[in-house]
Coordinates of C-alpha atoms and ligand atoms in Angstrom, one line a residue:
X205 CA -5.4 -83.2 -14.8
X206 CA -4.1 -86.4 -13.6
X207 CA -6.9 -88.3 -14.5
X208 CA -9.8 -88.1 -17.4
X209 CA -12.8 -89.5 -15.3
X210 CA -13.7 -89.8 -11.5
X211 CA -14.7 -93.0 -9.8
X212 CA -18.0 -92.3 -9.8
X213 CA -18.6 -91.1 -13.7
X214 CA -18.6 -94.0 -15.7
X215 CA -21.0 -96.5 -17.0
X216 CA -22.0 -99.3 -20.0
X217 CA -22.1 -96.1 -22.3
X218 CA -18.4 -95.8 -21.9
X219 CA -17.3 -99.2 -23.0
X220 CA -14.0 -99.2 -24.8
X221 CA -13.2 -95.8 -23.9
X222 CA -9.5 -95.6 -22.4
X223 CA -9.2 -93.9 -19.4
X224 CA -7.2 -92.5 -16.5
X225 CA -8.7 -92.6 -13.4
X226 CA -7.0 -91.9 -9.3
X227 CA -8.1 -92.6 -6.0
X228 CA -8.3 -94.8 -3.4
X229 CA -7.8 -98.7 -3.1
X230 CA -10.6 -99.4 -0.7
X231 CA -10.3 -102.6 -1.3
X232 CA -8.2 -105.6 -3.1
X233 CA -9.5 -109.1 -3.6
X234 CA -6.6 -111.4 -4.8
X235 CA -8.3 -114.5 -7.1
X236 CA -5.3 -116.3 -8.3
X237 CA -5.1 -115.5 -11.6
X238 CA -7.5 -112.4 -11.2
X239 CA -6.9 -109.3 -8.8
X240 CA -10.2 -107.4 -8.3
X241 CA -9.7 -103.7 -6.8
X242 CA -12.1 -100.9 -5.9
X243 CA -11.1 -97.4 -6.7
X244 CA -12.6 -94.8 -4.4
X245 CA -12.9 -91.3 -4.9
X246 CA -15.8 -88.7 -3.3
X247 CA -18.0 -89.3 -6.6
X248 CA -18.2 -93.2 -6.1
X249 CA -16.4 -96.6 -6.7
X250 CA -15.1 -98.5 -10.0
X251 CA -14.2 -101.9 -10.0
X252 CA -10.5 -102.7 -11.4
X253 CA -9.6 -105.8 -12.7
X254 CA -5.7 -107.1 -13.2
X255 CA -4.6 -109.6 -15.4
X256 CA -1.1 -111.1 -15.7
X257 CA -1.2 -111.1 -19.3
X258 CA -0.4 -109.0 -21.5
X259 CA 1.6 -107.1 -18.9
X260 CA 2.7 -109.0 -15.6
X261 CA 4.6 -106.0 -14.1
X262 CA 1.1 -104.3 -13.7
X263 CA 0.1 -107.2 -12.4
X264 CA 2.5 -108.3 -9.6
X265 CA 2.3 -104.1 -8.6
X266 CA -1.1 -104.7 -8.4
X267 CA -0.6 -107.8 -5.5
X268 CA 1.3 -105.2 -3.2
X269 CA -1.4 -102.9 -3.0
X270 CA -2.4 -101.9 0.1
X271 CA -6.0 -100.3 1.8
X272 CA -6.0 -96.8 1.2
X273 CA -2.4 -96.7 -1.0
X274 CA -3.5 -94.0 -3.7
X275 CA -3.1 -95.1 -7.3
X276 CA -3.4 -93.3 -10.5
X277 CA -4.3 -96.1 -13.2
X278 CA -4.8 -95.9 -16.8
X279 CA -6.9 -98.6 -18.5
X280 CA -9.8 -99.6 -21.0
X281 CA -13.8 -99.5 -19.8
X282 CA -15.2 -103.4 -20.3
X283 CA -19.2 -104.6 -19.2
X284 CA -18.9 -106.5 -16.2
X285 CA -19.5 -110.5 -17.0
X286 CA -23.2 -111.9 -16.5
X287 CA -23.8 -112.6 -12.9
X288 CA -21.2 -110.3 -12.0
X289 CA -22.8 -106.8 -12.2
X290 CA -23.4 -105.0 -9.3
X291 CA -27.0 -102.6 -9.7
X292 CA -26.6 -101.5 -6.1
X293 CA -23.7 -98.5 -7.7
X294 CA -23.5 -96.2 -10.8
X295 CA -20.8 -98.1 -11.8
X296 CA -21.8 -101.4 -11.9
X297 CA -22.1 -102.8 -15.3
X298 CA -18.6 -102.2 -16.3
X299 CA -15.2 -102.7 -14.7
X300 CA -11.9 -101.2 -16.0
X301 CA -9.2 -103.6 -17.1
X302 CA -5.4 -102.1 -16.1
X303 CA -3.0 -101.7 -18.5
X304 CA -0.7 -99.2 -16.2
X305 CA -0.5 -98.5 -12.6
X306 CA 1.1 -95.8 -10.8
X307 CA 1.2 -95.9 -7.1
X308 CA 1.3 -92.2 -5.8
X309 CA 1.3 -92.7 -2.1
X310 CA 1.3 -95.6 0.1
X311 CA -1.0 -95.7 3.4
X312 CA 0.3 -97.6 6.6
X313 CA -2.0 -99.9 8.3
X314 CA -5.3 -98.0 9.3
X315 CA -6.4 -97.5 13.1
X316 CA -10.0 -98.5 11.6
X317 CA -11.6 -100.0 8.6
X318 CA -13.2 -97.1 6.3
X319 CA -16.9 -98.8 6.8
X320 CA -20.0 -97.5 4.6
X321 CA -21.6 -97.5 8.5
X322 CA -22.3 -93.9 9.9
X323 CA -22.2 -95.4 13.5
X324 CA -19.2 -98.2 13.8
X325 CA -17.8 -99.4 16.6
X326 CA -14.9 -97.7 16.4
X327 CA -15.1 -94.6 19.1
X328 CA -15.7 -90.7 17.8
X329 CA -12.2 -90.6 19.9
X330 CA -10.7 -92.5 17.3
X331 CA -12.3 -91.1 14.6
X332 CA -12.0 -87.8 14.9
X333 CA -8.3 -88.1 15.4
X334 CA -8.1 -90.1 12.2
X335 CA -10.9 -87.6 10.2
X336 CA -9.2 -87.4 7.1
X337 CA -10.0 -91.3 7.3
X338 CA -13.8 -90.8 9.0
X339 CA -14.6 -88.0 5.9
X340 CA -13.3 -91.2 3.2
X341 CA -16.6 -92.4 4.5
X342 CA -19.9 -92.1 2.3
X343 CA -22.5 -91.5 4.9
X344 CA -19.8 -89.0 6.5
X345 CA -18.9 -87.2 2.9
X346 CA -22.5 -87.9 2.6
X347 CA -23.6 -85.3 5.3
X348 CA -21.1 -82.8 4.0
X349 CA -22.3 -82.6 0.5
X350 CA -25.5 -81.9 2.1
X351 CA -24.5 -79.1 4.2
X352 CA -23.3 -77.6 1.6
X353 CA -26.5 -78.0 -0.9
X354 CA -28.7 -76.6 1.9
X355 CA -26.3 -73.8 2.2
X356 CA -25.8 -72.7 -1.9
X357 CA -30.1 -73.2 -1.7
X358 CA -30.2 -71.0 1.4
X359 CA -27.5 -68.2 -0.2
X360 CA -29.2 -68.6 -3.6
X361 CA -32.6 -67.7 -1.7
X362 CA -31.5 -65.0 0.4
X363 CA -29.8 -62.9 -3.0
X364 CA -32.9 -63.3 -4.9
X365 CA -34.3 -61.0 -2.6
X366 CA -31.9 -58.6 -2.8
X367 CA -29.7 -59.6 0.3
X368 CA -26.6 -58.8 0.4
X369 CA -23.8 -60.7 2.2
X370 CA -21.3 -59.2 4.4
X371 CA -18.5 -60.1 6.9
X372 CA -18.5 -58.5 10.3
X373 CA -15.2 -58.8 12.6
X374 CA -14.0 -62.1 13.9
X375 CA -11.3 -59.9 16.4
X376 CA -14.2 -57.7 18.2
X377 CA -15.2 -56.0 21.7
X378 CA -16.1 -58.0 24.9
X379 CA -19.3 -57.6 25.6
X380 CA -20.5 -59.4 28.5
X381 CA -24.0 -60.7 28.4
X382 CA -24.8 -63.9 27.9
X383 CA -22.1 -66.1 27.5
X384 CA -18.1 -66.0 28.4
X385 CA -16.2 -64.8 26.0
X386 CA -13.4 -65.9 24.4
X387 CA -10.6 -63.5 24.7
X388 CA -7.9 -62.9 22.5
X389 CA -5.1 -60.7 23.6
X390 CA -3.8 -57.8 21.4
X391 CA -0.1 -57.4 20.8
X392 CA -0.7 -53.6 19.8
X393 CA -2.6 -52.4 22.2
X394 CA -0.9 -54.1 25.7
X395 CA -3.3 -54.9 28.4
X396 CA -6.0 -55.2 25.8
X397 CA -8.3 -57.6 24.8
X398 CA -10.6 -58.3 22.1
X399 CA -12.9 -61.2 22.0
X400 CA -14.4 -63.3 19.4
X401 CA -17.6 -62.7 18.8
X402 CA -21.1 -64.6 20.3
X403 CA -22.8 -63.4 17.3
X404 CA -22.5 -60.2 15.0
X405 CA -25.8 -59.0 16.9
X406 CA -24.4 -55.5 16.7
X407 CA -22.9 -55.1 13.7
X408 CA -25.5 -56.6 11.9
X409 CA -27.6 -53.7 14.1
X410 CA -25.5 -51.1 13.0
X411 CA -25.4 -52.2 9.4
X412 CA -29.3 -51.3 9.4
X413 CA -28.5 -47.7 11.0
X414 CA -26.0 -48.0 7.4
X415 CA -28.8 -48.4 5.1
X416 CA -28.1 -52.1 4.2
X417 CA -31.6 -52.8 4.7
X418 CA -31.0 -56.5 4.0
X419 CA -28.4 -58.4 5.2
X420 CA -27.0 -62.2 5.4
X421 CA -23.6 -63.9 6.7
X422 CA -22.7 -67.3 7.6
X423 CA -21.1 -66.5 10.6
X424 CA -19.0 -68.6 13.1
X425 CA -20.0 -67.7 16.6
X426 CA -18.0 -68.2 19.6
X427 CA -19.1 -69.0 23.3
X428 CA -17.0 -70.2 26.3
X429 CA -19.9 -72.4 27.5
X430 CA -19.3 -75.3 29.7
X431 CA -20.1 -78.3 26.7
X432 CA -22.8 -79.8 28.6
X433 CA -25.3 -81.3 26.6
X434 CA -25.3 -81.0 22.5
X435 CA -23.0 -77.6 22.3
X436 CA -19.9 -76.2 20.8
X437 CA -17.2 -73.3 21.9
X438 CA -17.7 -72.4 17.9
X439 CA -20.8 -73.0 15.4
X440 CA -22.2 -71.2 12.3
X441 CA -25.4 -69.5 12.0
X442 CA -27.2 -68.3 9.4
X443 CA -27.4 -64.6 10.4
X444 CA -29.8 -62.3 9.2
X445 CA -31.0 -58.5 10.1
X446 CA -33.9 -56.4 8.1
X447 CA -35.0 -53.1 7.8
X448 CA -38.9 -51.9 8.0
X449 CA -40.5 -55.3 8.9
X450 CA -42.7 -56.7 11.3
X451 CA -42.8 -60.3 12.6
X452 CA -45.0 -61.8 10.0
X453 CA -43.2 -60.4 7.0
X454 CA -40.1 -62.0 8.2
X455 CA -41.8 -65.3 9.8
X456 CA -43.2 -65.9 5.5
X457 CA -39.8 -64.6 4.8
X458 CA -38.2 -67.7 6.4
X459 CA -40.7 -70.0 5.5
X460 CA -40.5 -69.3 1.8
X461 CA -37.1 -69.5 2.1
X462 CA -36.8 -73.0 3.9
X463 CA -38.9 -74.6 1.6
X464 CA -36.9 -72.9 -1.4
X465 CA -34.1 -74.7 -0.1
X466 CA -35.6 -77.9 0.3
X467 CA -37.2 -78.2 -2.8
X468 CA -33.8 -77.4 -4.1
X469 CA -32.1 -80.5 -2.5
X470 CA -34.6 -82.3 -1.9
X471 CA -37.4 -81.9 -4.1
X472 CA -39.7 -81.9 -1.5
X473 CA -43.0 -80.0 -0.5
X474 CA -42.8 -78.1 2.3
X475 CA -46.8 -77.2 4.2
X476 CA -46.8 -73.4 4.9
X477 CA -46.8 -71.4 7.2
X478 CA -45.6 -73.1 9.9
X479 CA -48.2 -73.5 12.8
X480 CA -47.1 -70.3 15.0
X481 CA -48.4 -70.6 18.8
X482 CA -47.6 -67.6 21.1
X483 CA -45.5 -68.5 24.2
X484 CA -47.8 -68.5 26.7
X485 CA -50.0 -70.6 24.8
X486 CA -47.0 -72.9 24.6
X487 CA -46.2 -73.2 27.9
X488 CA -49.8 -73.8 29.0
X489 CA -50.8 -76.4 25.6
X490 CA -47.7 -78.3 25.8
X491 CA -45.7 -77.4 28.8
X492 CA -42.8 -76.3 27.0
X493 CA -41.4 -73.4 24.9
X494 CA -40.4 -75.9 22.1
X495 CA -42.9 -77.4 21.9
X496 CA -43.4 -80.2 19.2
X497 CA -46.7 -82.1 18.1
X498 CA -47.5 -83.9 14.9
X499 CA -49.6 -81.2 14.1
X500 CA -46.7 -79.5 13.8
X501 CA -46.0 -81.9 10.2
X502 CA -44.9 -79.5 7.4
X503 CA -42.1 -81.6 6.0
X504 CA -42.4 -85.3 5.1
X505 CA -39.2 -87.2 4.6
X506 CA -38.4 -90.7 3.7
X507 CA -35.2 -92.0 3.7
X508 CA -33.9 -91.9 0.3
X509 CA -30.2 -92.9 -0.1
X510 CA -30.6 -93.2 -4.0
X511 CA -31.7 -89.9 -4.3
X512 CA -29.9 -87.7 -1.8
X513 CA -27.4 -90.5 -0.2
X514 CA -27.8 -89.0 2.8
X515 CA -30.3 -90.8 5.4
X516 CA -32.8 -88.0 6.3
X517 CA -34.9 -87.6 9.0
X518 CA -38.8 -88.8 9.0
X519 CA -41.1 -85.8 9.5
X520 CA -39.8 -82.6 10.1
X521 CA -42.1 -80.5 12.6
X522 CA -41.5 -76.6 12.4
X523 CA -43.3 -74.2 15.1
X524 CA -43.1 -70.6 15.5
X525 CA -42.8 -69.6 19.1
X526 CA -43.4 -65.2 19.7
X527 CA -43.7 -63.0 22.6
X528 CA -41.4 -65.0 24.9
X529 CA -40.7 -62.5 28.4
X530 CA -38.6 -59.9 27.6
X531 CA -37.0 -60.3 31.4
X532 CA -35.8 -63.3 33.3
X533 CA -34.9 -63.5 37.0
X534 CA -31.7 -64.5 36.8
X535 CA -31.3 -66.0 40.7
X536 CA -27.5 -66.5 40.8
X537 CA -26.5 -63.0 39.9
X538 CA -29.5 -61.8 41.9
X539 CA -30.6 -59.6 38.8
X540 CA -33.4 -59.2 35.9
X541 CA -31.8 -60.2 32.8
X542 CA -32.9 -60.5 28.8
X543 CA -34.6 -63.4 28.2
X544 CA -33.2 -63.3 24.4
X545 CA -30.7 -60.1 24.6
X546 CA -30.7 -56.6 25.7
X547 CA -31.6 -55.1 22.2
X548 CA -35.1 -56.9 22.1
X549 CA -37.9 -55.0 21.6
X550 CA -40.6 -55.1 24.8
X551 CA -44.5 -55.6 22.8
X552 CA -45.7 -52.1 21.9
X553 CA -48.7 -53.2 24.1
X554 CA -46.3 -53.4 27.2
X555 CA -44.2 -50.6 27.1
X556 CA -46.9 -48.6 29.0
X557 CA -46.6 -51.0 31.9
X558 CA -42.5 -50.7 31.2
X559 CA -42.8 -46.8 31.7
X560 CA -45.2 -47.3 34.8
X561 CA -42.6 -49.1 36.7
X562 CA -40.7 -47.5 39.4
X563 CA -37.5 -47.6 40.9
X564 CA -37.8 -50.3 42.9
X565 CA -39.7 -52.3 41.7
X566 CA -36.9 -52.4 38.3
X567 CA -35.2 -54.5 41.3
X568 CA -37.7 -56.3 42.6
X569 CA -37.2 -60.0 41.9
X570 CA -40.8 -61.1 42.5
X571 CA -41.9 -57.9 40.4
X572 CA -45.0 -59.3 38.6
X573 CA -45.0 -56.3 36.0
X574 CA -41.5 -57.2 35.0
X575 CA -42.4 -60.8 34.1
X576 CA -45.6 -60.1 32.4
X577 CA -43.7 -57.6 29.8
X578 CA -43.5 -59.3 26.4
X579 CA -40.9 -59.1 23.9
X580 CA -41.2 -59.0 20.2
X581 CA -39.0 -62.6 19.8
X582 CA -39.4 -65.5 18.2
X583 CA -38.4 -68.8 17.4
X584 CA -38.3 -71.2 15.3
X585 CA -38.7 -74.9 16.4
X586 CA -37.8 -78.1 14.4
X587 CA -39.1 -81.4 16.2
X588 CA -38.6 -80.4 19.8
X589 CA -35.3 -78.1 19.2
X590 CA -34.8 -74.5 18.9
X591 CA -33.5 -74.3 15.7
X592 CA -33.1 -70.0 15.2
X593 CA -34.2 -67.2 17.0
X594 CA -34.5 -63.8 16.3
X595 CA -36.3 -60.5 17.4
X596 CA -37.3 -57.0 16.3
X597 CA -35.2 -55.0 17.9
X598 CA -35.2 -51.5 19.9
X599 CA -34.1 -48.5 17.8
X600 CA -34.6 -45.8 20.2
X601 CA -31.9 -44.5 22.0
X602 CA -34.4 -43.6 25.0
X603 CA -36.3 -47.1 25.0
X604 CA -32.6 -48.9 25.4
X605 CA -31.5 -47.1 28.1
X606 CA -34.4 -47.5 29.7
X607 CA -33.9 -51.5 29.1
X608 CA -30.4 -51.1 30.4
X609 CA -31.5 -50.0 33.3
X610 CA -33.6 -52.8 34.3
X611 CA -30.8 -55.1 33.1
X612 CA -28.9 -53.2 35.7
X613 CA -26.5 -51.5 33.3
X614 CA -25.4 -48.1 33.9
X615 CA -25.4 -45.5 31.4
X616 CA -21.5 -45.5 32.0
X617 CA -21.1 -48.9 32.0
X618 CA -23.5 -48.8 28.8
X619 CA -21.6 -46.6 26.8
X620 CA -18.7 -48.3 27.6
X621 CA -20.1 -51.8 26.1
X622 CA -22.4 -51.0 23.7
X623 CA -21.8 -46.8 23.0
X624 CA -20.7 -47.5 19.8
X625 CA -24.1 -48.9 19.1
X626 CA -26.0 -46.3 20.9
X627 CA -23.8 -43.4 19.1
X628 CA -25.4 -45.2 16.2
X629 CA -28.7 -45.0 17.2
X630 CA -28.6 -41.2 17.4
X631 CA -28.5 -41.0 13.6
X632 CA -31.4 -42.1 12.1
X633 CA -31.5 -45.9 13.3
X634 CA -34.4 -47.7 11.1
X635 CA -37.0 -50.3 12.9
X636 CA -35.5 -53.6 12.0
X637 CA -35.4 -57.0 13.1
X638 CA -34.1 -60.2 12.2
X639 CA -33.1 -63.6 13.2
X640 CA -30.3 -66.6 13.5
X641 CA -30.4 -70.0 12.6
X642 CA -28.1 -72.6 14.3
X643 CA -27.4 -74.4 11.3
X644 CA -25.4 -77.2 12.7
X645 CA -28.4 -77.9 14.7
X646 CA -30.7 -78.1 11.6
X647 CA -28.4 -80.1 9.9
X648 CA -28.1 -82.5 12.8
X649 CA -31.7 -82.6 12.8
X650 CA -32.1 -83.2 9.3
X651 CA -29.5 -85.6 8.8
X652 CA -31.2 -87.9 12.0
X653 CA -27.5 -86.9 13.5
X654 CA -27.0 -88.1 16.8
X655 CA -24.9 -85.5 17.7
X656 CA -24.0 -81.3 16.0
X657 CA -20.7 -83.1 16.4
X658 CA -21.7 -85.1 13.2
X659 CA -22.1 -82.1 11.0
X660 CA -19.1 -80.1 11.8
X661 CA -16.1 -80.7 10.1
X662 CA -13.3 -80.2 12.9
X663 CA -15.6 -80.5 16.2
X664 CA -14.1 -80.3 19.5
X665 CA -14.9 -82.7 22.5
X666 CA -17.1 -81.8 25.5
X667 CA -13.5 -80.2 26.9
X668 CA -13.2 -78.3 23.9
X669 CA -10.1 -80.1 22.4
X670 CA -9.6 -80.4 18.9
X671 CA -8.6 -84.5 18.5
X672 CA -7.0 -84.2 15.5
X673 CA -5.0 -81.0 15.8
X674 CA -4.9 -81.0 19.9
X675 CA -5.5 -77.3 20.3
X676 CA -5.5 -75.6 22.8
X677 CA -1.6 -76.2 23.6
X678 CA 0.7 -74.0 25.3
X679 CA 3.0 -71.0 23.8
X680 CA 6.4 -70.2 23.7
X681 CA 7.5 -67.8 26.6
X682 CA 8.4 -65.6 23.8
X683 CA 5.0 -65.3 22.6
X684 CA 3.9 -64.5 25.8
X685 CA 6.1 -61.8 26.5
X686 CA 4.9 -60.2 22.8
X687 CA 1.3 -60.2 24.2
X688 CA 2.8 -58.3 27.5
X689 CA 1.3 -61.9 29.7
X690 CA 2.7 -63.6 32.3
X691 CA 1.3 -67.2 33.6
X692 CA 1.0 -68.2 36.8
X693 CA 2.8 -71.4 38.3
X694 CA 0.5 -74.4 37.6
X695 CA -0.3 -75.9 41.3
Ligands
LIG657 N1 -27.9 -62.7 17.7 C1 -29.0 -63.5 18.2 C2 -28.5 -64.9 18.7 O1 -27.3 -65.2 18.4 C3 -30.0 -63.8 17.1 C4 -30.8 -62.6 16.7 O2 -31.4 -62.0 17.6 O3 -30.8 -62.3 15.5 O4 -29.2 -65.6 19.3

């Protein structure tokens, strides 16, 4: 190792103790006869302090140093004198006098001042080009460290009940419903396709019909979405599918397991359950289908820096929403279409009124049947926002078809999308449900983020470029040619 201690790891207990430390000058304060620098690393800050005696070539390096110049520094652990000491910091009773210093890399001028700030006035443009220099920031790093503790807590949860984890295919089959998809063309196969997946919804499906029985992934989903609003073209979810369960098995399920996790990082109480409200209930009570009230209270947060660094949000306000419509009238395309997707499960109340519809009325866009059939989804709702959603699914071959139908997919144009699913189905498919959290969007939430933008490492802008890297960019005509594609002249 280059160095024996971090910047954040030492304290009065280590006085007299020699010691090599590296990291970041983030900042130098010349005094004369005195030169004052603070070492920064992710763990914290130490205070330097350069003499020109006994050793003046330390010294004068020391007056050329630079914001942001990495150092590597070997010297002796000394209390800070009275009046000087700075309580706010682990580090702040003792400074470390140089006796060697190594200068590793120098930085050039900055674009923008490495502020303790999460909102500066510098522009997310700016900042996100520069990241490397936005994650140097504590309340940026901050949020990071967090994600990560809520996601060990959440994986920690999940195999103490016998999950297991597993990694479905990134390079996978168009399936259009929902969302665009993003396509990826296949050297191998000319003239062919695949496309990155919205979510592992049937994978995670089949894995059930495989005998998993429990199963998790932290999965990157992709969607070629116009970014209006608070969106992504790729986020994570926490992913999740089970075998022989009904809604409120998997509703305590994910209770338990959020206030595991915050516990874990936290140490805070979580109130369960969650207040669970049906949707119609919503919809007529608070005029919404995430809804929020502070009845809804199950969380409370203050902001505790000292504790957690992070600022977190005040209350947190969970809701179950269930039996949303299984059908929507979708008026552009003219067609009925899943409200969450086509492998929902309509209410076992409803599927007598399903089986007494005819023809036409499958068609029929002011169909009153269709929009009264309820489906067996859910979600979850953190102040205001849908945070995951999830359903029990349909695992009978005849009952999906049926679905199809309505949706106005053909059995031809079923099997062709989804036969590999209903091949599955024929051979012994288990009930199962399960559910997916946007966990950029908790995360957001938690971390009183203005933006998902704020909890992603990489984001991209609203037109889906990557500032620092400036995908997408265009491709040798050899590369082209490999893929068996040809571009049309830009007007
Ligand atoms: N795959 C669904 C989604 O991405 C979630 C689920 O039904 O489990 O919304």
């Amino acid at each position: 190792m280059l160095r024996t201690h971090t910047c954040g790891q030492l304290n009065e207990k280590d006085t007299n103790r020699e010691v090599v430390l590296c990291g970041w000058v983030a900042s130098r304060r010349d005094h004369g006869k005195i030169i004052f620098i603070d070492l920064r690393d992710r763990y914290g800050i130490t205070q330097v302090v350069f003499l020109p005696k006994p050793n003046v070539s330390v010294y004068e390096k020391a007056k050329k140093l630079h914001s942001e110049d990495v150092v590597r520094l070997q010297g002796k652990v000394n209390p800070r004198p009275k009046g000087t000491e700075n309580p706010k910091i682990s580090t702040g009773l003792i400074e470390i006098t140089a006796q060697n210093l190594e200068i590793l890399n120098s930085s050039q001028e900055l674009p923008f001042e490495i502020e303790d700030a999460m909102y500066t006035e510098v522009g997310e443009d700016v900042r996100l080009v520069h990241r490397y220099l936005d994650l140097r920031r504590k309340p940026v790093t901050e949020r990071f460290i967090l994600r990560h503790k809520l996601n060990q807590a959440f994986r920690s949860f999940l195999n103490s009940k016998d999950f297991l984890e597993m990694e479905t295919p990134y390079l996978s089959k168009s399936t259009p419903e929902g969302a665009r998809d993003f396509l990826v063309p296949s050297r191998l196969n000319p003239h062919k396709f695949y496309a990155l997946p919205q979510s592992p919804q049937l994978f995670k499906q089949i894995l059930m019909v495989a005998g998993i029985d429990k199963y998790y992934q932290f999965v990157r989903c992709f969607r070629d979405e116009d970014l209006r609003k608070d969106r992504q073209p790729e986020f994570t979810q926490l992913d999740l599918e089970m075998s022989f369960i009904e809604e409120p098995d998997l509703f305590a399920l994910m209770e338990e397991m959020i206030a595991y996790a915050f516990g874990e990082v936290f140490g805070k109480e979580v109130k369960l359950p969650f207040p669970r409200i049906s949707y119609q209930e919503a919809m007529e009570k608070y005029g919404s289908d995430k809804p929020d009230g502070q009845e809804f209270a199950c969380c409370a947060f203050s902001a505790n820096p000292s504790k957690q660094g992070a600022e977190v949000q005040e209350s947190l306000r969970f809701a179950w929403v269930f039996d949303f419509p299984l059908f929507e009238y979708n008026h552009e395309e003219g067609r009925w279409q899943a409200c969450h997707h086509p492998f929902t499960s309509p209410k076992e109340e409803d599927v007598e009124l399903l089986n007494s519809l005819g023809d036409k009325e499958v068609t029929d866009q002011h169909s009153k049947n269709l929009s009264r059939v309820r489906a067996r989804s859910y979600d979850l709702i953190c102040n205001g926002q849908e945070i995951a959603s999830g359903s029990v699914r349909i695992h009978s071959p005849d009952l999906q078809k049926k679905i199809f139908k309505i949706l106005g997919i053909s059995d031809r144009a079923a099997s062709r999308k989804f036969g590999f699913l209903l091949r599955a189905f024929q051979y012994g498919a288990p009930p199962h449900g399960g559910i997916a959290f946007g966990l950029d969007r908790l995360y957001a939430i938690i971390g009183g983020c203005e933006s998902i933008r704020d909890v992603i490492v990489f984001p991209k802008t609203q037109k889906g470029i990557c500032p620092l890297s400036d995908a997408p960019s265009g491709v040798e005509e050899r590369q082209l040619k490999e893929l068996s594609l040809k571009l049309k002249e830009e007007k």
